[in-house]
CSV table of C-alpha atoms in Angstrom, one decimal:
chain,number,residue,atom,x,y,z
A,1,MET,CA,0.2,-0.1,-0.2
A,2,SER,CA,1.8,3.4,-0.6
A,3,LEU,CA,1.7,6.1,1.8
A,4,GLN,CA,-1.4,8.2,-0.4
A,5,GLN,CA,-3.4,5.2,0.6
A,6,ASP,CA,-2.2,5.3,4.3
A,7,ARG,CA,-2.8,8.7,4.7
A,8,GLN,CA,-6.2,8.4,2.6
A,9,ALA,CA,-7.1,4.7,5.4
A,10,LEU,CA,-6.2,6.6,8.3
A,11,TRP,CA,-8.6,10.0,7.3
A,12,SER,CA,-11.2,7.8,6.7
A,13,GLN,CA,-11.0,5.6,10.0
A,14,GLY,CA,-11.0,9.0,11.5
A,15,LEU,CA,-13.9,10.1,9.9
A,16,ALA,CA,-15.5,7.7,10.5
A,17,ARG,CA,-14.9,7.4,14.5
A,18,TYR,CA,-15.5,11.6,14.2
A,19,GLN,CA,-18.5,10.8,13.0
A,20,PHE,CA,-19.8,8.6,15.6
A,21,ARG,CA,-18.8,10.2,18.9
A,22,ALA,CA,-20.8,13.5,17.5
A,23,GLN,CA,-23.9,11.3,16.6
A,24,SER,CA,-23.9,10.2,20.3
A,25,LEU,CA,-23.9,13.1,21.3
A,26,LEU,CA,-27.4,14.3,19.7
A,27,PRO,CA,-30.1,14.6,20.8
A,28,PRO,CA,-32.6,11.4,20.9
A,29,PRO,CA,-34.7,12.5,17.6
A,30,VAL,CA,-38.2,13.8,18.8
A,31,GLU,CA,-41.6,11.4,17.9
A,32,GLY,CA,-44.6,13.0,16.0
A,33,THR,CA,-47.9,11.2,15.3
A,34,LEU,CA,-49.4,10.7,11.5
A,35,THR,CA,-52.5,13.0,11.4
A,36,ARG,CA,-53.8,13.0,7.9
A,37,VAL,CA,-53.5,10.1,5.2
A,38,VAL,CA,-54.1,11.9,1.1
A,39,GLY,CA,-54.0,9.5,-1.3
A,40,LEU,CA,-49.8,8.5,-1.1
A,41,THR,CA,-49.3,11.3,0.9
A,42,LEU,CA,-48.5,11.0,4.8
A,43,GLU,CA,-48.4,14.6,7.0
A,44,ALA,CA,-47.3,13.9,10.6
A,45,ALA,CA,-46.5,16.4,13.1
A,46,GLY,CA,-45.1,17.6,16.5
A,47,CYS,CA,-41.7,15.4,14.7
A,48,GLU,CA,-39.2,17.2,13.8
A,49,ALA,CA,-37.1,15.7,10.0
A,50,ALA,CA,-34.9,16.6,6.9
A,51,VAL,CA,-36.5,15.9,3.5
A,52,GLY,CA,-35.0,12.6,2.6
A,53,ASP,CA,-34.5,11.4,5.8
A,54,ARG,CA,-36.2,7.6,6.5
A,55,CYS,CA,-39.4,7.2,9.6
A,56,ASP,CA,-41.1,4.9,11.0
A,57,LEU,CA,-44.6,5.2,10.9
A,58,VAL,CA,-45.5,2.4,14.1
A,59,SER,CA,-48.5,1.8,14.6
A,60,THR,CA,-51.4,0.7,17.1
A,61,LEU,CA,-51.0,-2.5,16.7
A,62,GLY,CA,-47.2,-1.9,16.5
A,63,GLY,CA,-46.5,-2.9,13.0
A,64,ARG,CA,-43.9,-1.0,11.5
A,65,ILE,CA,-44.1,0.5,8.0
A,66,GLU,CA,-40.0,2.6,6.5
A,67,ALA,CA,-41.6,6.3,5.1
A,68,GLU,CA,-39.8,8.9,3.5
A,69,VAL,CA,-39.6,12.9,3.6
A,70,VAL,CA,-39.9,14.0,0.4
A,71,GLY,CA,-41.6,17.9,1.6
A,72,PHE,CA,-42.6,20.4,5.1
A,73,ALA,CA,-45.1,23.0,6.1
A,74,GLY,CA,-45.2,24.5,9.0
A,75,GLU,CA,-45.3,21.8,11.4
A,76,ARG,CA,-46.4,19.6,9.8
A,77,LEU,CA,-44.3,16.5,6.5
A,78,PHE,CA,-45.1,15.3,4.0
A,79,LEU,CA,-43.4,11.6,3.6
A,80,MET,CA,-44.4,8.9,1.4
A,81,PRO,CA,-44.1,5.6,2.6
A,82,THR,CA,-41.9,2.7,1.3
A,83,ALA,CA,-44.3,0.1,-0.1
A,84,ASP,CA,-48.0,-0.8,1.0
A,85,ALA,CA,-49.7,1.5,4.2
A,86,HIS,CA,-52.5,-0.2,5.1
A,87,GLY,CA,-53.3,-1.3,8.5
A,88,LEU,CA,-51.6,2.4,10.0
A,89,SER,CA,-53.9,4.6,12.0
A,90,PRO,CA,-54.5,7.7,13.1
A,91,ASN,CA,-51.5,9.5,15.6
A,92,ALA,CA,-50.5,6.6,14.6
A,93,ARG,CA,-46.4,7.1,16.6
A,94,VAL,CA,-43.9,8.8,13.3
A,95,VAL,CA,-39.7,8.3,15.2
A,96,PRO,CA,-37.5,9.9,13.0
A,97,ARG,CA,-34.2,8.3,11.4
A,98,SER,CA,-31.0,10.0,13.0
A,99,GLY,CA,-28.1,10.3,9.5
A,100,HIS,CA,-28.4,10.2,5.7
A,101,GLN,CA,-29.5,7.8,3.9
A,102,THR,CA,-26.6,4.8,2.6
A,103,VAL,CA,-26.4,1.9,1.0
A,104,ARG,CA,-24.1,-0.7,1.5
A,105,VAL,CA,-22.0,-1.9,-2.3
A,106,GLY,CA,-19.1,-4.2,-2.8
A,107,GLU,CA,-17.4,-6.5,-5.2
A,108,GLN,CA,-20.3,-10.1,-3.7
A,109,LEU,CA,-23.1,-7.7,-6.1
A,110,LEU,CA,-22.0,-8.9,-8.9
A,111,GLY,CA,-24.2,-11.3,-9.9
A,112,ARG,CA,-27.0,-10.2,-8.2
A,113,VAL,CA,-30.5,-8.6,-8.5
A,114,ILE,CA,-31.4,-5.5,-5.9
A,115,ASP,CA,-34.4,-4.5,-5.5
A,116,GLY,CA,-34.3,-0.4,-4.9
A,117,ALA,CA,-33.8,-0.2,-1.1
A,118,GLY,CA,-30.7,-3.4,-1.9
A,119,GLN,CA,-31.8,-6.2,-0.9
A,120,PRO,CA,-31.8,-9.7,-2.7
A,121,LEU,CA,-34.5,-10.5,-5.3
A,122,ASP,CA,-32.8,-13.3,-6.2
A,123,GLY,CA,-32.8,-16.2,-3.1
A,124,LEU,CA,-28.8,-16.6,-3.5
A,125,GLY,CA,-28.4,-15.6,0.4
A,126,ALA,CA,-27.5,-12.3,1.6
A,127,LEU,CA,-25.2,-10.2,0.1
A,128,ASN,CA,-22.2,-9.0,2.8
A,129,CYS,CA,-21.5,-5.9,1.8
A,130,GLU,CA,-19.7,-3.1,4.1
A,131,GLU,CA,-19.4,0.0,2.3
A,132,PRO,CA,-21.4,2.2,2.7
A,133,VAL,CA,-22.2,4.3,0.0
A,134,SER,CA,-24.8,7.4,0.1
A,135,LEU,CA,-27.7,6.4,-2.2
A,136,MET,CA,-27.3,10.5,-3.3
A,137,GLY,CA,-23.8,10.9,-4.3
A,138,SER,CA,-21.0,12.6,-2.8
A,139,GLY,CA,-21.4,16.1,-4.8
A,140,PRO,CA,-22.2,17.7,-8.5
A,141,ILE,CA,-18.0,16.5,-9.9
A,142,ASN,CA,-16.6,19.1,-10.5
A,143,PRO,CA,-17.1,19.6,-14.4
A,144,LEU,CA,-13.0,20.9,-15.2
A,145,ALA,CA,-11.9,17.6,-13.1
A,146,ARG,CA,-14.1,15.0,-15.6
A,147,GLU,CA,-10.5,12.7,-17.8
A,148,PRO,CA,-12.2,13.8,-21.2
A,149,ILE,CA,-13.7,11.7,-23.1
A,150,THR,CA,-11.1,10.0,-25.6
A,151,ALA,CA,-11.3,6.0,-26.4
A,152,PRO,CA,-13.9,4.4,-28.1
A,153,LEU,CA,-16.4,2.0,-25.7
A,154,ASP,CA,-17.5,-1.4,-28.1
A,155,VAL,CA,-20.7,-2.4,-27.6
A,156,GLY,CA,-21.2,-5.5,-30.2
A,157,VAL,CA,-23.5,-4.1,-32.0
A,158,ARG,CA,-22.5,-3.2,-35.5
A,159,SER,CA,-24.9,-0.4,-36.3
A,160,ILE,CA,-23.5,1.7,-32.7
A,161,ASN,CA,-19.0,0.7,-33.0
A,162,SER,CA,-19.1,2.1,-36.4
A,163,LEU,CA,-22.6,4.6,-37.5
A,164,LEU,CA,-22.9,5.8,-33.8
A,165,THR,CA,-19.4,4.9,-32.0
A,166,VAL,CA,-19.2,5.5,-27.9
A,167,GLY,CA,-17.1,6.8,-26.4
A,168,ARG,CA,-16.0,5.2,-22.9
A,169,GLY,CA,-17.7,7.2,-20.6
A,170,GLN,CA,-20.5,9.1,-22.5
A,171,ARG,CA,-24.6,9.5,-21.2
A,172,VAL,CA,-26.6,8.2,-24.5
A,173,GLY,CA,-30.2,7.9,-24.8
A,174,LEU,CA,-32.4,4.7,-26.9
A,175,PHE,CA,-35.4,6.0,-27.5
A,176,ALA,CA,-38.4,4.7,-28.5
A,177,GLY,CA,-42.2,3.5,-28.4
A,178,SER,CA,-43.0,-0.2,-27.2
A,179,GLY,CA,-42.3,-2.5,-28.6
A,180,VAL,CA,-39.1,-1.5,-31.8
A,181,GLY,CA,-36.6,-3.9,-29.8
A,182,LYS,CA,-34.6,-1.5,-26.8
A,183,SER,CA,-35.0,-4.2,-24.1
A,184,VAL,CA,-33.5,-6.8,-26.4
A,185,LEU,CA,-31.1,-4.3,-27.5
A,186,LEU,CA,-29.9,-3.1,-24.0
A,187,GLY,CA,-29.3,-7.3,-23.5
A,188,MET,CA,-27.3,-7.5,-26.5
A,189,MET,CA,-25.1,-4.6,-25.0
A,190,ALA,CA,-25.0,-5.8,-21.7
A,191,ARG,CA,-23.3,-9.2,-23.2
A,192,TYR,CA,-21.0,-8.5,-25.3
A,193,THR,CA,-19.9,-4.5,-24.4
A,194,ALA,CA,-16.4,-4.5,-23.5
A,195,ALA,CA,-17.3,-3.0,-20.7
A,196,ASP,CA,-16.0,-4.9,-16.7
A,197,VAL,CA,-18.5,-4.0,-15.0
A,198,ILE,CA,-22.7,-3.3,-16.4
A,199,VAL,CA,-25.3,-2.4,-14.4
A,200,VAL,CA,-28.5,-2.6,-14.8
A,201,GLY,CA,-31.3,-0.8,-13.8
A,202,LEU,CA,-35.4,-1.8,-14.6
A,203,ILE,CA,-36.8,0.8,-13.4
A,204,GLY,CA,-41.1,1.3,-13.2
A,205,GLU,CA,-41.0,-1.8,-15.9
A,206,ARG,CA,-43.3,-4.8,-15.6
A,207,GLY,CA,-42.7,-7.7,-13.5
A,208,ARG,CA,-43.2,-11.0,-15.6
A,209,GLU,CA,-40.6,-8.6,-18.0
A,210,VAL,CA,-37.4,-9.0,-15.0
A,211,LYS,CA,-37.2,-12.6,-15.0
A,212,GLU,CA,-37.4,-12.1,-18.7
A,213,PHE,CA,-35.1,-9.2,-19.3
A,214,ILE,CA,-32.1,-11.4,-16.5
A,215,GLU,CA,-32.7,-14.8,-18.4
A,216,ARG,CA,-33.0,-14.9,-21.5
A,217,ILE,CA,-31.8,-11.6,-22.9
A,218,LEU,CA,-29.2,-11.1,-21.1
A,219,GLY,CA,-28.3,-14.0,-20.2
A,220,GLU,CA,-25.1,-16.2,-18.3
A,221,GLU,CA,-22.7,-14.6,-20.3
A,222,GLY,CA,-23.6,-10.9,-19.5
A,223,ARG,CA,-25.4,-11.1,-15.7
A,224,ARG,CA,-21.8,-13.6,-13.8
A,225,ARG,CA,-19.8,-9.1,-13.8
A,226,ALA,CA,-23.7,-7.5,-13.9
A,227,VAL,CA,-25.3,-5.8,-11.1
A,228,VAL,CA,-28.7,-5.7,-11.8
A,229,VAL,CA,-30.8,-3.8,-9.6
A,230,ALA,CA,-35.1,-3.8,-10.6
A,231,VAL,CA,-39.1,-2.4,-9.2
A,232,PRO,CA,-41.0,-2.5,-10.9
A,233,ALA,CA,-43.5,-1.4,-11.3
A,234,ASP,CA,-46.4,-1.7,-8.9
A,235,GLN,CA,-43.5,-0.4,-6.3
A,236,SER,CA,-44.0,2.8,-5.1
A,237,PRO,CA,-43.3,5.7,-6.5
A,238,LEU,CA,-40.5,6.2,-4.0
A,239,MET,CA,-38.4,3.2,-4.4
A,240,ARG,CA,-38.7,3.9,-8.0
A,241,LEU,CA,-37.3,6.2,-7.6
A,242,ASN,CA,-34.7,5.4,-5.0
A,243,GLY,CA,-33.9,2.7,-7.2
A,244,ALA,CA,-32.3,4.9,-10.1
A,245,TRP,CA,-30.2,6.5,-7.5
A,246,LEU,CA,-29.4,3.2,-6.2
A,247,ALA,CA,-27.9,2.1,-9.7
A,248,THR,CA,-26.0,4.8,-10.3
A,249,ALA,CA,-24.4,5.4,-6.1
A,250,VAL,CA,-23.5,1.6,-7.5
A,251,ALA,CA,-22.3,2.6,-10.8
A,252,GLU,CA,-20.2,5.3,-9.1
A,253,TYR,CA,-17.6,2.7,-6.5
A,254,PHE,CA,-17.1,0.5,-8.7
A,255,ARG,CA,-16.3,3.3,-11.6
A,256,ASP,CA,-14.4,5.2,-7.8
A,257,GLN,CA,-11.6,1.9,-8.6
A,258,GLY,CA,-11.1,2.6,-11.6
A,259,ARG,CA,-13.1,-0.2,-13.9
A,260,SER,CA,-15.1,0.9,-16.7
A,261,VAL,CA,-19.1,0.7,-16.8
A,262,LEU,CA,-22.2,0.5,-18.7
A,263,LEU,CA,-25.0,1.8,-17.1
A,264,LEU,CA,-28.4,-0.1,-18.5
A,265,MET,CA,-31.2,2.1,-17.4
A,266,ASP,CA,-34.9,0.9,-18.3
A,267,SER,CA,-36.4,3.6,-18.3
A,268,LEU,CA,-35.7,7.3,-17.3
A,269,THR,CA,-39.2,7.7,-18.7
A,270,ARG,CA,-40.3,5.6,-15.3
A,271,PHE,CA,-38.0,7.8,-13.0
A,272,ALA,CA,-39.5,11.1,-14.6
A,273,GLN,CA,-42.9,10.0,-13.9
A,274,ALA,CA,-42.1,8.3,-10.2
A,275,GLN,CA,-40.9,12.4,-9.2
A,276,ARG,CA,-43.9,13.1,-10.9
A,277,GLU,CA,-46.4,11.6,-9.0
A,278,ILE,CA,-44.7,12.7,-6.3
A,279,GLY,CA,-44.4,15.9,-7.1
A,280,LEU,CA,-47.9,16.5,-8.0
A,281,ALA,CA,-48.9,14.5,-4.0
A,282,ILE,CA,-47.3,17.2,-2.5
A,283,GLY,CA,-49.2,19.9,-3.9
A,284,GLU,CA,-46.6,20.5,-6.7
A,285,ALA,CA,-47.9,22.9,-10.1
A,286,PRO,CA,-48.0,20.9,-13.2
A,287,ALA,CA,-45.9,23.1,-15.8
A,288,THR,CA,-45.5,21.3,-18.8
A,289,LYS,CA,-48.8,18.2,-19.5
A,290,GLY,CA,-48.8,17.4,-16.3
A,291,TYR,CA,-45.2,17.2,-15.3
A,292,PRO,CA,-44.5,20.3,-12.2
A,293,PRO,CA,-40.8,21.8,-12.2
A,294,SER,CA,-39.2,19.1,-9.8
A,295,VAL,CA,-39.2,16.6,-12.7
A,296,PHE,CA,-37.3,18.8,-15.8
A,297,ALA,CA,-35.0,19.7,-11.7
A,298,ARG,CA,-34.2,15.9,-11.2
A,299,LEU,CA,-32.9,14.0,-14.3
A,300,PRO,CA,-30.0,16.2,-14.7
A,301,GLN,CA,-29.3,15.6,-11.3
A,302,LEU,CA,-29.7,10.9,-11.9
A,303,VAL,CA,-28.1,12.5,-15.7
A,304,GLU,CA,-25.4,14.0,-13.9
A,305,ARG,CA,-24.0,11.9,-12.0
A,306,ALA,CA,-23.0,9.6,-14.9
A,307,GLY,CA,-19.8,10.1,-16.8
A,308,ASN,CA,-16.1,9.8,-16.3
A,309,GLY,CA,-13.6,10.7,-13.0
A,310,GLY,CA,-11.3,12.1,-12.1
A,311,ARG,CA,-7.8,12.1,-13.6
A,312,HIS,CA,-6.5,8.3,-13.8
A,313,GLY,CA,-9.8,7.3,-12.5
A,314,GLY,CA,-12.7,4.9,-14.5
A,315,SER,CA,-15.3,5.9,-17.0
A,316,ILE,CA,-19.9,4.9,-17.3
A,317,THR,CA,-21.1,4.5,-20.0
A,318,ALA,CA,-24.7,5.5,-19.4
A,319,PHE,CA,-27.6,4.1,-21.3
A,320,TYR,CA,-30.6,5.4,-20.4
A,321,THR,CA,-34.3,4.2,-22.8
A,322,VAL,CA,-36.2,6.7,-22.9
A,323,LEU,CA,-40.3,6.3,-23.8
A,324,THR,CA,-41.5,7.6,-25.9
A,325,GLU,CA,-46.3,7.5,-25.9
A,326,GLY,CA,-47.0,7.5,-29.9
A,327,ASP,CA,-44.0,7.9,-31.3
A,328,ASP,CA,-43.7,11.2,-30.3
A,329,GLN,CA,-40.7,12.7,-30.6
A,330,ASN,CA,-41.7,16.0,-28.8
A,331,ASP,CA,-42.6,14.3,-25.9
A,332,PRO,CA,-41.6,16.3,-22.4
A,333,ILE,CA,-39.6,14.0,-20.9
A,334,ALA,CA,-37.8,13.3,-24.1
A,335,ASP,CA,-37.1,16.1,-25.2
A,336,SER,CA,-35.1,17.1,-21.5
A,337,ALA,CA,-33.0,14.7,-22.4
A,338,ARG,CA,-31.8,15.1,-25.7
A,339,ALA,CA,-30.8,18.7,-24.0
A,340,ILE,CA,-28.5,17.1,-22.1
A,341,LEU,CA,-27.3,14.0,-22.4
A,342,ASP,CA,-24.4,13.3,-25.1
A,343,GLY,CA,-26.3,11.4,-27.7
A,344,HIS,CA,-29.3,10.0,-29.1
A,345,PHE,CA,-30.1,6.1,-30.8
A,346,VAL,CA,-33.7,6.5,-32.5
A,347,LEU,CA,-35.3,3.0,-32.3
A,348,SER,CA,-38.0,3.1,-35.8
A,349,ARG,CA,-41.6,1.8,-35.2
A,350,GLN,CA,-41.0,1.6,-38.8
A,351,LEU,CA,-37.9,-0.7,-38.7
A,352,ALA,CA,-39.0,-2.7,-36.5
A,353,GLU,CA,-41.7,-3.1,-38.6
A,354,ALA,CA,-39.9,-4.3,-41.4
A,355,GLY,CA,-37.9,-6.6,-39.6
A,356,GLN,CA,-35.2,-4.6,-39.3
A,357,TYR,CA,-33.4,-5.0,-36.0
A,358,PRO,CA,-31.8,-2.9,-33.9
A,359,ALA,CA,-34.3,-0.8,-35.5
A,360,ILE,CA,-32.2,1.9,-35.5
A,361,ASP,CA,-33.0,5.2,-37.4
A,362,ILE,CA,-29.4,6.3,-38.9
A,363,GLU,CA,-30.4,9.7,-39.6
A,364,ALA,CA,-32.1,10.6,-36.7
A,365,SER,CA,-29.4,9.5,-34.6
A,366,ILE,CA,-26.2,10.5,-33.9
A,367,SER,CA,-23.4,10.3,-30.7
A,368,ARG,CA,-22.1,13.9,-30.3
A,369,ALA,CA,-18.6,12.0,-29.5
A,370,MET,CA,-17.9,9.7,-32.4
A,371,HIS,CA,-16.0,12.6,-34.4
A,372,ASP,CA,-13.4,13.7,-31.4
A,373,ILE,CA,-13.0,9.5,-30.9
A,374,ILE,CA,-12.5,8.1,-33.8
A,375,PRO,CA,-9.7,8.3,-37.1
A,376,GLU,CA,-11.0,10.9,-40.6
A,377,ALA,CA,-10.7,7.1,-42.1
A,378,HIS,CA,-13.5,6.0,-40.1
A,379,PHE,CA,-15.4,9.1,-39.6
A,380,GLU,CA,-15.2,9.2,-43.3
A,381,SER,CA,-16.4,5.7,-43.9
A,382,ALA,CA,-19.4,6.4,-41.8
A,383,ARG,CA,-20.0,9.9,-43.6
A,384,ARG,CA,-20.2,8.4,-47.3
A,385,PHE,CA,-22.4,5.7,-45.1
A,386,ARG,CA,-25.2,7.8,-44.1
A,387,HIS,CA,-24.5,10.0,-47.4
A,388,ALA,CA,-26.2,6.7,-49.5
A,389,LEU,CA,-28.6,5.8,-47.1
A,390,SER,CA,-30.0,9.8,-46.9
A,391,THR,CA,-29.9,9.5,-50.5
A,392,TYR,CA,-32.4,6.0,-51.1
A,393,MET,CA,-34.0,7.2,-48.5
A,394,GLN,CA,-35.3,10.8,-50.2
A,395,ASN,CA,-36.0,8.5,-53.1
A,396,ARG,CA,-36.5,5.5,-51.8
A,397,ASP,CA,-41.1,6.6,-52.7
A,398,LEU,CA,-39.8,7.1,-56.6
A,399,ILE,CA,-37.4,3.7,-57.1
A,400,SER,CA,-41.1,1.7,-55.2
A,401,ILE,CA,-43.7,2.8,-57.6
A,402,GLY,CA,-40.4,2.4,-61.0
A,403,ALA,CA,-40.7,5.5,-61.9
A,404,TYR,CA,-37.3,6.7,-61.3
A,405,ARG,CA,-34.9,5.8,-64.2
A,406,ALA,CA,-31.6,4.5,-64.2
A,407,GLY,CA,-29.0,6.8,-65.2
A,408,SER,CA,-31.1,10.1,-64.1
A,409,ASP,CA,-29.0,10.4,-61.4
A,410,PRO,CA,-25.3,9.0,-60.3
A,411,ARG,CA,-25.7,9.3,-57.1
A,412,VAL,CA,-28.9,7.8,-56.5
A,413,ASP,CA,-27.8,4.9,-58.3
A,414,ALA,CA,-24.8,4.2,-56.0
A,415,ALA,CA,-27.1,4.1,-53.5
A,416,LEU,CA,-29.8,2.4,-55.0
A,417,ALA,CA,-26.4,-0.1,-56.5
A,418,LEU,CA,-25.7,-0.8,-52.7
A,419,TRP,CA,-29.5,-0.7,-51.3
A,420,PRO,CA,-29.1,-4.5,-50.4
A,421,ARG,CA,-25.5,-4.3,-48.6
A,422,MET,CA,-26.8,-1.7,-46.2
A,423,GLN,CA,-29.9,-3.2,-45.9
A,424,GLY,CA,-27.7,-6.6,-45.2
A,425,PHE,CA,-25.3,-4.1,-42.3
A,426,LEU,CA,-27.8,-2.5,-40.4
A,427,ARG,CA,-29.2,-5.8,-39.5
A,428,GLN,CA,-27.5,-8.2,-36.6
A,429,HIS,CA,-29.1,-11.3,-34.5
A,430,MET,CA,-28.8,-10.9,-30.8
A,431,ARG,CA,-27.7,-13.3,-30.6
A,432,GLU,CA,-24.8,-12.6,-32.3
A,433,ARG,CA,-21.4,-10.5,-31.8
A,434,ALA,CA,-19.6,-7.6,-33.6
A,435,ASP,CA,-17.5,-5.9,-32.3
A,436,LEU,CA,-15.4,-2.9,-33.2
A,437,ALA,CA,-12.7,-4.3,-35.4
A,438,ALA,CA,-15.2,-5.8,-36.7
A,439,SER,CA,-17.7,-3.4,-37.5
A,440,LEU,CA,-14.8,-1.5,-39.1
A,441,ALA,CA,-13.4,-3.6,-42.6
A,442,ALA,CA,-17.3,-4.3,-42.4
A,443,LEU,CA,-18.2,-0.5,-43.1
A,444,SER,CA,-15.4,-0.9,-44.5
A,445,GLU,CA,-16.6,-2.9,-47.3
A,446,VAL,CA,-19.7,-1.8,-48.0
A,447,THR,CA,-18.5,1.7,-49.4
A,448,ALA,CA,-15.0,0.7,-50.5
A,449,ASP,CA,-17.2,0.7,-54.3
A,450,GLY,CA,-18.0,5.1,-53.4
A,451,ALA,CA,-20.4,5.6,-52.2
A,452,GLY,CA,-21.3,9.5,-52.2
A,453,PRO,CA,-19.4,12.0,-52.9
């Protein structure tokens, strides 16, 4: 162990002793009583607690229900239970807990499935993790302290590796409606990526899809180096929020060890909807299509925790799925996500119905870090492919009805000749792996005939 590590260990031990002594000198928490229950919101009086603190609600029969402080007004605290609130009675005791929310993490998480509270769901026994970390992270990272995105990350998907190259530490949104293959695409990246650790957050999805994703899509190969945080749709909005925070906290832990982490969160929209439920329940006024302002404040707080760490640190490359209601790309959450992410990949229902998987609409998708991390030859091949694809799509109607005559436009002739090869290039079976080198070789082969200017 180096001298710097020795000093860090001694400092951490001293800080822990100081915090223990400080907490032992604090007065015991002041208990209150439950005064009102309105929908998902509980109101308590007579106790003091900060926003984000946890409280135990003790019913007259002795049962305990955990709740979190989500707001206050005057002397009243607004709480939201983390589980079912059945059994609560008027004047139930409200006992605040001391200390901030922490979760325990460690190497034991690899290969495991946990819920939004960090408890195992897979029946494989206790986790026995010992290192506590804050659920909300250690605070914003100084933007000048972050390492720039300089190296590509091989995700095992040919169209992404070659035409939408992703860098280590980049944050990308997968924009899609329902049933166009976003979960399958996430599973492909989880199995084939070159990252050291994969953290999967299944937030607000159907319970049936959780087991299906783990066993059929993620598979044994992907699960060995993955941590899955699963909070299905029937959980409380508070637990759905905590599931997203927890998945990010786990990814941060492995990043701070110097590892390359792939964070897959399905979905960012469910996270926003959970915050909307909480905001509206405590009386926050809706702003845009029923979403209160707190939703648009929470989104960057979550997303900005991903990315590269400091010098010589690891990285979190994050993919967030964004559900576009009715395939509307101007949905408030989709529009906000595009502004704070480093790229967006659009999955097209039309391409999925035509049998192209992954159904990525190359024309509508972009990776903002691609130009800075690829060589000039790769960029030129990708540009020529895009040009040929765009030319064909612009003239597809004329071609399909036989109105286009060969020789009328050399660019259309070249795109028409390349179309079968481009289709084959963009299609990839979910069990087929295409590494970065193979993807670039295939791209060069498609564009070798000089497609486009």
